[in-house]
Amino acid sequence: MRVLVAYSSKYGATRGIADRVADRLRDADHEVDIEHCDDVEFPEGFDAFVIGSAVYLGKWRKEARKFVRRNHELLAGRPVWLFSSGPLGTERVDKDGNDVLAGAAPKEFAEFEELIHPRGTMVFFGALDTEHLRGPDRIVSWMPENDALPTGDFRDWDAIDAWARKVAAELAAQPA
């Protein structure tokens, strides 16, 4: 199967997850291309899709939203998996006892469930390095240290690998 891993990443953390997913799919002998959502020219040339985006204020980045909406008819007829990255920190449960990753699912997951019927969705922890922030985001670097916005790389590579291997296995089970 020829698989496209398409992503939208503002500072590179989501791109890193997309790269890792692509590597695990290649390990399982799938033919994989990886492209930024804005750079995909011929999506009809792919048999399956893994699409991911960083999440800001509960929403996928515009490029990823546009890619899915523009190609929804094609995507609805092919195997698709969606992922997002965003929550920061290592706590899996918030102060109210809620699952942090479930609570960080972008609102588009519900919309895209109806629109393209993805085979699976996943939210991964993200990363924040205030030294690389630009424009209005740079204000974050001026804030005093607090628990509300931890800095560091919180991506769980074992969880990413496990999810990507699951996607690879489901792809292998697809009829040719």
Coordinates of C-alpha atoms in Angstrom, one line a residue:
M1 CA 0.0 0.0 0.0
R2 CA 1.1 3.5 -0.8
V3 CA 0.5 5.6 2.3
L4 CA 0.6 9.4 2.8
V5 CA 1.5 10.8 6.2
A6 CA 0.3 14.4 5.9
Y7 CA 0.9 16.8 8.8
S8 CA 0.6 20.4 9.9
S9 CA 3.2 21.5 12.5
K10 CA 3.9 25.0 13.7
Y11 CA 7.2 24.5 15.5
G12 CA 8.2 20.9 14.5
A13 CA 6.9 18.7 17.3
T14 CA 4.0 17.3 15.2
R15 CA 6.4 16.9 12.2
G16 CA 8.6 14.8 14.5
I17 CA 5.6 12.5 15.3
A18 CA 4.7 12.3 11.6
D19 CA 8.3 11.3 10.8
R20 CA 8.2 8.6 13.5
V21 CA 4.8 7.2 12.3
A22 CA 6.2 7.1 8.7
D23 CA 9.3 5.3 9.9
R24 CA 7.2 2.6 11.7
L25 CA 5.0 2.2 8.6
R26 CA 8.2 1.7 6.5
D27 CA 9.5 -0.8 9.0
A28 CA 6.4 -2.8 8.1
D29 CA 7.2 -2.6 4.4
H30 CA 4.7 0.0 3.4
E31 CA 5.6 2.6 0.8
V32 CA 5.3 5.9 2.6
D33 CA 5.5 9.6 1.6
I34 CA 5.4 12.3 4.2
E35 CA 4.3 15.8 3.3
H36 CA 3.0 19.0 4.9
C37 CA -0.7 19.3 4.2
D38 CA -0.2 22.4 2.1
D39 CA 2.3 20.6 -0.2
V40 CA 0.1 17.6 -1.1
E41 CA -0.6 17.9 -4.8
F42 CA -2.0 14.5 -5.8
P43 CA -3.7 12.8 -2.9
E44 CA -5.5 10.4 -5.3
G45 CA -2.2 8.6 -5.8
F46 CA -2.3 7.2 -2.3
D47 CA -4.1 4.1 -1.0
A48 CA -4.3 5.2 2.6
F49 CA -3.7 8.2 4.8
V50 CA -2.4 9.1 8.2
I51 CA -3.1 12.8 8.9
G52 CA -1.9 14.7 11.9
S53 CA -1.9 18.2 13.2
A54 CA -0.8 20.3 16.2
V55 CA -3.8 21.5 18.3
Y56 CA -4.1 25.1 19.4
L57 CA -7.1 26.2 21.5
G58 CA -8.8 22.9 20.8
K59 CA -8.5 23.1 17.0
W60 CA -6.4 21.5 14.4
R61 CA -4.2 23.9 12.4
K62 CA -5.9 25.5 9.4
E63 CA -3.8 23.6 6.8
A64 CA -4.8 20.2 8.1
R65 CA -8.5 21.2 8.4
K66 CA -8.5 22.4 4.8
F67 CA -6.7 19.3 3.6
V68 CA -9.4 17.0 5.0
R69 CA -12.3 19.1 4.0
R70 CA -11.0 19.7 0.5
N71 CA -10.4 15.9 0.0
H72 CA -13.2 14.5 2.1
E73 CA -14.8 12.5 -0.8
L74 CA -11.5 10.8 -1.6
L75 CA -10.6 10.2 2.1
A76 CA -14.0 8.7 2.9
G77 CA -13.3 5.9 0.5
R78 CA -9.8 5.0 1.7
P79 CA -8.3 3.9 5.0
V80 CA -7.6 7.0 7.1
W81 CA -6.1 7.5 10.6
L82 CA -5.9 10.9 12.4
F83 CA -3.6 12.1 15.1
S84 CA -3.0 15.3 17.0
S85 CA -0.4 16.6 19.4
G86 CA -0.7 19.3 21.9
P87 CA -1.1 18.6 25.6
L88 CA 2.1 19.4 27.5
G89 CA 3.4 17.7 30.6
T90 CA 3.5 14.1 31.8
E91 CA 0.3 13.9 33.9
R92 CA -2.3 11.6 32.3
V93 CA -5.1 12.8 34.6
D94 CA -5.9 16.4 35.4
K95 CA -6.8 17.8 38.8
D96 CA -10.4 16.9 38.3
G97 CA -9.7 13.3 37.5
N98 CA -10.2 13.6 33.7
D99 CA -8.0 11.9 31.1
V100 CA -5.8 14.6 29.7
L101 CA -5.4 13.1 26.2
A102 CA -9.1 12.5 25.8
G103 CA -9.8 16.0 26.9
A104 CA -7.3 17.3 24.3
A105 CA -9.0 15.7 21.3
P106 CA -9.6 18.5 18.8
K107 CA -13.1 19.4 17.9
E108 CA -12.5 18.3 14.3
F109 CA -12.3 14.6 15.4
A110 CA -16.1 14.6 15.8
E111 CA -16.6 16.4 12.5
F112 CA -14.3 14.2 10.6
E113 CA -15.8 11.1 12.1
E114 CA -19.0 12.0 10.3
L115 CA -17.2 13.3 7.2
I116 CA -14.5 10.7 6.4
H117 CA -15.0 7.8 9.0
P118 CA -11.4 7.4 10.1
R119 CA -10.3 4.0 11.2
G120 CA -8.8 5.5 14.3
T121 CA -7.9 8.7 16.1
M122 CA -5.1 9.4 18.6
V123 CA -3.9 12.3 20.7
F124 CA -0.2 12.5 21.7
F125 CA 1.6 14.7 24.1
G126 CA 3.5 17.5 22.4
A127 CA 6.6 19.6 23.0
L128 CA 7.2 23.2 23.8
D129 CA 10.6 25.0 23.5
T130 CA 10.0 28.7 24.3
E131 CA 13.3 29.6 22.6
H132 CA 11.8 28.8 19.2
L133 CA 8.5 30.7 19.6
R134 CA 7.8 33.5 17.1
G135 CA 5.4 36.4 16.9
P136 CA 2.6 36.6 19.4
D137 CA 3.5 33.1 20.6
R138 CA 6.7 34.6 22.0
I139 CA 4.8 36.2 24.8
V140 CA 4.7 32.8 26.4
S141 CA 8.4 32.9 26.9
W142 CA 8.0 36.1 29.0
M143 CA 5.5 34.4 31.4
P144 CA 6.9 33.3 34.8
E145 CA 7.4 29.6 35.1
N146 CA 4.2 27.8 36.1
D147 CA 2.5 24.4 35.8
A148 CA -0.1 25.7 33.3
L149 CA 2.4 25.7 30.5
P150 CA 5.3 23.4 31.0
T151 CA 8.2 23.5 28.6
G152 CA 10.0 20.5 27.3
D153 CA 9.5 17.5 25.0
F154 CA 6.7 15.4 26.4
R155 CA 6.1 13.2 23.3
D156 CA 5.7 9.6 24.3
W157 CA 7.7 7.7 21.6
D158 CA 6.7 4.3 22.9
A159 CA 3.0 5.3 22.6
I160 CA 3.6 6.7 19.1
D161 CA 5.5 3.6 18.0
A162 CA 2.7 1.3 19.3
W163 CA 0.0 3.3 17.6
A164 CA 2.0 3.4 14.3
R165 CA 2.6 -0.4 14.5
K166 CA -1.2 -0.9 15.0
V167 CA -1.9 1.2 11.9
A168 CA 0.7 -0.7 9.9
A169 CA -0.9 -4.0 11.0
E170 CA -4.3 -2.8 10.0
L171 CA -3.0 -1.7 6.6
A172 CA -1.4 -5.1 6.1
A173 CA -4.8 -6.7 6.7
Q174 CA -6.4 -4.6 3.9
P175 CA -7.3 -6.3 0.7
A176 CA -5.0 -5.4 -2.2

